[in-house]
PDB file of C-alpha atoms in Angstrom:
ATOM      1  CA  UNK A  14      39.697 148.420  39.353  1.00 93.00           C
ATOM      2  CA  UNK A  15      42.885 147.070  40.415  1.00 96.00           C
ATOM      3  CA  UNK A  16      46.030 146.265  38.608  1.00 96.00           C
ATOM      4  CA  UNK A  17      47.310 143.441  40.381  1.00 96.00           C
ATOM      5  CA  UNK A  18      50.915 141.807  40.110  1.00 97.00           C
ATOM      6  CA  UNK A  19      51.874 138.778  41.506  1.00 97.00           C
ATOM      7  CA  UNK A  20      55.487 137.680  41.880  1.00 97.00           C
ATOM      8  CA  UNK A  21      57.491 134.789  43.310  1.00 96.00           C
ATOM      9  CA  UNK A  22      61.404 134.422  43.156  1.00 95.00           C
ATOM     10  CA  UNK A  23      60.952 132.434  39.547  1.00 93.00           C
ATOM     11  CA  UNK A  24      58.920 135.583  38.176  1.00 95.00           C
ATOM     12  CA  UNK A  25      55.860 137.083  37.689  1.00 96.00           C
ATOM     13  CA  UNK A  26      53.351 135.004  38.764  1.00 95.00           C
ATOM     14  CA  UNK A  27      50.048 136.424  37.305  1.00 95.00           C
ATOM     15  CA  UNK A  28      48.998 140.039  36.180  1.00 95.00           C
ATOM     16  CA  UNK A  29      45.512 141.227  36.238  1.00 94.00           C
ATOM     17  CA  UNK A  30      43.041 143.307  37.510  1.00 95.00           C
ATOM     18  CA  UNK A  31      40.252 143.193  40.395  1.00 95.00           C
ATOM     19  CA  UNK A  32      37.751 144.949  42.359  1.00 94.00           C
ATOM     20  CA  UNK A  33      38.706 143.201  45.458  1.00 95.00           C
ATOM     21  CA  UNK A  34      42.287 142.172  46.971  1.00 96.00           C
ATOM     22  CA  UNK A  35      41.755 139.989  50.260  1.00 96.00           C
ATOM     23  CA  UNK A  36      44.502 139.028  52.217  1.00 96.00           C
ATOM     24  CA  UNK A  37      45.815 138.292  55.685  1.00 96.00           C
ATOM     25  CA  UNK A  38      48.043 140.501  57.186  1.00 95.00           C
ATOM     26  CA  UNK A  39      50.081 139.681  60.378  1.00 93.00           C
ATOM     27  CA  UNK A  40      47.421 141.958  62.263  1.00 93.00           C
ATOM     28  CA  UNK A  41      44.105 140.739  60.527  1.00 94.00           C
ATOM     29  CA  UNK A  42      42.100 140.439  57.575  1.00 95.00           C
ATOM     30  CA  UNK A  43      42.563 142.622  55.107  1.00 94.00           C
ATOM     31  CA  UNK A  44      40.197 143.661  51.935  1.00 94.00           C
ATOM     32  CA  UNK A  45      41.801 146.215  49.514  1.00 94.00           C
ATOM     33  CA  UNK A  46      39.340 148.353  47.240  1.00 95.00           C
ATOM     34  CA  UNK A  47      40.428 150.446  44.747  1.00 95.00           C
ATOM     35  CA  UNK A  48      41.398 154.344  45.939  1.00 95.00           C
ATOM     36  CA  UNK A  49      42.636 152.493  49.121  1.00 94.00           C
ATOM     37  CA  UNK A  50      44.819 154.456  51.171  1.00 95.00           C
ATOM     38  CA  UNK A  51      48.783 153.285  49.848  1.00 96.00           C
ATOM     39  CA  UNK A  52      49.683 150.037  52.257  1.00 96.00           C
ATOM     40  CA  UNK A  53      52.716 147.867  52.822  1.00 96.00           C
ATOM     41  CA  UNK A  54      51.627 144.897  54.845  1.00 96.00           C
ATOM     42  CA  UNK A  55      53.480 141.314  55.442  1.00 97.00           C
ATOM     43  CA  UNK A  56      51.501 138.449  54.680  1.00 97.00           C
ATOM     44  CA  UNK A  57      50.985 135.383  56.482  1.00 96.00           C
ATOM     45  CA  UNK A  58      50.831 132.288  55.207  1.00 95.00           C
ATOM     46  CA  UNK A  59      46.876 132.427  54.059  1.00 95.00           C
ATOM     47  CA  UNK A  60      44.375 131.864  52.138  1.00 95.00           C
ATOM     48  CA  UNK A  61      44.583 134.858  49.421  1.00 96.00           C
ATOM     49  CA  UNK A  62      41.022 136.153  47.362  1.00 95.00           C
ATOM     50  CA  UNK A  63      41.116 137.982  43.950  1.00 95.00           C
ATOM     51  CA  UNK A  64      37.704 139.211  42.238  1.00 91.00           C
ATOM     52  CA  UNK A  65      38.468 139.411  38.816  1.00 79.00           C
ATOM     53  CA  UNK A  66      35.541 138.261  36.288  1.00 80.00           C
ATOM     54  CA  UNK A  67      35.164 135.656  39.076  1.00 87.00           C
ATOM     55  CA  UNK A  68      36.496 135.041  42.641  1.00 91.00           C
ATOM     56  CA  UNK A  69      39.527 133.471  42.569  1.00 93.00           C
ATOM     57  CA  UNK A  70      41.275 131.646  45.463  1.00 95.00           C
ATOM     58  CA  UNK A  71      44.955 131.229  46.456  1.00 96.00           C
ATOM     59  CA  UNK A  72      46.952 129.481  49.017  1.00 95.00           C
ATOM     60  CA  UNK A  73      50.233 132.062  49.776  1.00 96.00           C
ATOM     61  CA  UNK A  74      53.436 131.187  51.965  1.00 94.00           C
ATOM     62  CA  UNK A  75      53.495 134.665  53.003  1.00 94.00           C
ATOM     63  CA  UNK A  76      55.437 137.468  51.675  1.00 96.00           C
ATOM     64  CA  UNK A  77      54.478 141.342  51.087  1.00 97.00           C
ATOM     65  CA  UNK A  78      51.875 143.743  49.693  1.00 97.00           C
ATOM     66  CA  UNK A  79      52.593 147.181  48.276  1.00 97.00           C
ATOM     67  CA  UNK A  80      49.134 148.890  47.377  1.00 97.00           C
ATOM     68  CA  UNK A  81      49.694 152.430  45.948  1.00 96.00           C
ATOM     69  CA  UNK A  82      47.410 154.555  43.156  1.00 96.00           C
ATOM     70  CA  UNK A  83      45.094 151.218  42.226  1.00 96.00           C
ATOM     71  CA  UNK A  84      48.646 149.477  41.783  1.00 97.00           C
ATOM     72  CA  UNK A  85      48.823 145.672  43.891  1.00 97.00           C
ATOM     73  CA  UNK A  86      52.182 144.316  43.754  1.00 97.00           C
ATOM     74  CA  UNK A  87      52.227 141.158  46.043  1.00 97.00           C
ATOM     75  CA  UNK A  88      55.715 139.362  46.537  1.00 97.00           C
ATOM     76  CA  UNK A  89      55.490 135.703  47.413  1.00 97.00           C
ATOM     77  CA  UNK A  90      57.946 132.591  47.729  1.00 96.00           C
ATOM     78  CA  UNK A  91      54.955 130.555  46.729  1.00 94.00           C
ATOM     79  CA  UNK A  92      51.763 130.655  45.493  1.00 96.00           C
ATOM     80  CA  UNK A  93      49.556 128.171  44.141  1.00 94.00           C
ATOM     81  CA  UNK A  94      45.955 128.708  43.082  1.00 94.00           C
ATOM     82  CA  UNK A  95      43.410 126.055  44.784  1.00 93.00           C
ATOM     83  CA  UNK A  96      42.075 124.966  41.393  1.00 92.00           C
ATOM     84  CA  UNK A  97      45.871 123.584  40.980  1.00 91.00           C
ATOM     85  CA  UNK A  98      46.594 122.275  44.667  1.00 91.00           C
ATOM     86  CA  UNK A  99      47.127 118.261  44.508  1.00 89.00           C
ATOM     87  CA  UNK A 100      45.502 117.887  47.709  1.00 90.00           C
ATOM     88  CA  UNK A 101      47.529 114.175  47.700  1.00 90.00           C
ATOM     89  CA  UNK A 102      50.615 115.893  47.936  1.00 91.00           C
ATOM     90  CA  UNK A 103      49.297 118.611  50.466  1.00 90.00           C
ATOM     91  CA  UNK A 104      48.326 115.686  52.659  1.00 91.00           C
ATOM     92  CA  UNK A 105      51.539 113.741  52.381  1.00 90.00           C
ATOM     93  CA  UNK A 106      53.469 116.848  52.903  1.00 89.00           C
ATOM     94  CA  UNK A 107      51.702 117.374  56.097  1.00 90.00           C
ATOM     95  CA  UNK A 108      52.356 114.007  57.381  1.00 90.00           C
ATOM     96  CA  UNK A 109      56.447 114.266  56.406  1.00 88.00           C
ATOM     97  CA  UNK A 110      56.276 117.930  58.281  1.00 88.00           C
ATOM     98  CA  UNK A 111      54.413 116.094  61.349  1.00 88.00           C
ATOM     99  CA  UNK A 112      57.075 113.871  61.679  1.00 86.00           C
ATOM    100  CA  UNK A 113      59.945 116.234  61.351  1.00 86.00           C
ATOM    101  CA  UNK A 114      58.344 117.949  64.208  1.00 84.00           C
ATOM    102  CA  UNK A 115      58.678 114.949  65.893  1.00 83.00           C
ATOM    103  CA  UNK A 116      62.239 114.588  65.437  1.00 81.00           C
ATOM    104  CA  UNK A 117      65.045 116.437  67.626  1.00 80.00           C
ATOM    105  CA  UNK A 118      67.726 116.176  64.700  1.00 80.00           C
ATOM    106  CA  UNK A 119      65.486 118.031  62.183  1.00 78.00           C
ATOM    107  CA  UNK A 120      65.373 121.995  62.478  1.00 82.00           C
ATOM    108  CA  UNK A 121      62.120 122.253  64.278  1.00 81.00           C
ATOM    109  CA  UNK A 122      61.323 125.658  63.065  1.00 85.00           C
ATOM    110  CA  UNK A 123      61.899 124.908  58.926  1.00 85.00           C
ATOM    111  CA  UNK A 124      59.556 121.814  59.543  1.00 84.00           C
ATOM    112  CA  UNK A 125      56.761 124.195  61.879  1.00 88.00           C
ATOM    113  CA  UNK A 126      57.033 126.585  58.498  1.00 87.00           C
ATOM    114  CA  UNK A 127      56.619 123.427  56.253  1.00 88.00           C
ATOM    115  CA  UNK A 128      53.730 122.235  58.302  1.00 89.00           C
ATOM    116  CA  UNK A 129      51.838 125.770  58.120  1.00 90.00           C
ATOM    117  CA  UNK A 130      52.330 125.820  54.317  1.00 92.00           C
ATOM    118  CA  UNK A 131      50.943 121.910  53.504  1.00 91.00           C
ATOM    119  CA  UNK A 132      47.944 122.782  56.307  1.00 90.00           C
ATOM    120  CA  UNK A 133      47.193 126.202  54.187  1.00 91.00           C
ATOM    121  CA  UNK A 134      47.109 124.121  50.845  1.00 91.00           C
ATOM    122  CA  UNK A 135      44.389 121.981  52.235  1.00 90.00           C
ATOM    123  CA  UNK A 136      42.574 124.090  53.947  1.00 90.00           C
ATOM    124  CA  UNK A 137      42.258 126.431  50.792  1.00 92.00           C
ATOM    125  CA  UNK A 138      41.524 123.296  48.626  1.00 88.00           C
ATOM    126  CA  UNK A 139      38.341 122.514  50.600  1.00 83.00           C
ATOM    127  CA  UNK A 140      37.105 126.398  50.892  1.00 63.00           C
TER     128      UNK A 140
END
């Protein structure tokens, strides 16, 4: 198994273990099995998959993996499992980053970032 920490800039997150880590990487899909070989990897914003006694699912906004000795640390800015995503709010937060897009005076690349993140939520809400 894997001992798996999860931990956003308000704290840890979630600690566990699991028999599976699946993430996405800047260059791919990634699945990490225990006695992997030790990893650091950015993640992109993504859809993130734990197997613990069941398969849980995760929207991410990114952030890094460190996988060393059956050890998972992932760091994160966000994370919200889908089981807990208001898919309301995703929506409206995609419409308000749509628009921002749409406007000259906004910074274009804060509102492209905001866009990826509400699209993430509901696409791992309806996985």
């Amino acid at each position: 198994m894997i001992n798996v920490r999860i931990v956003t800039p308000n704290g840890l997150y979630k600690e566990t273990t699991a028999s599976i880590v699946n993430v996405v990487s800047l260059d791919g899909e990634r699945g990490i099995l225990p006695n992997h070989m030790p990893i650091v990897v950015s993640l992109k914003i993504s859809k993130m998959e734990l197997a613990e006694e069941k398969r849980e699912v995760y929207a991410i906004a990114g952030g890094m993996l460190y996988f060393k000795d059956n050890e998972c640390t992932i760091l994160t800015p966000a994370i919200e499992n889908k089981e807990d995503i208001d898919l309301r709010r995703a929506e409206e937060a995609k419409e308000r980053a749509e628009k921002r897009i749409h406007d000259p005076n906004m910074d274009q690349k804060r509102a492209e970032v905001a866009l990826r993140k509400a699209m993430n939520r509901i696409s791992v809400k309806g996985y």
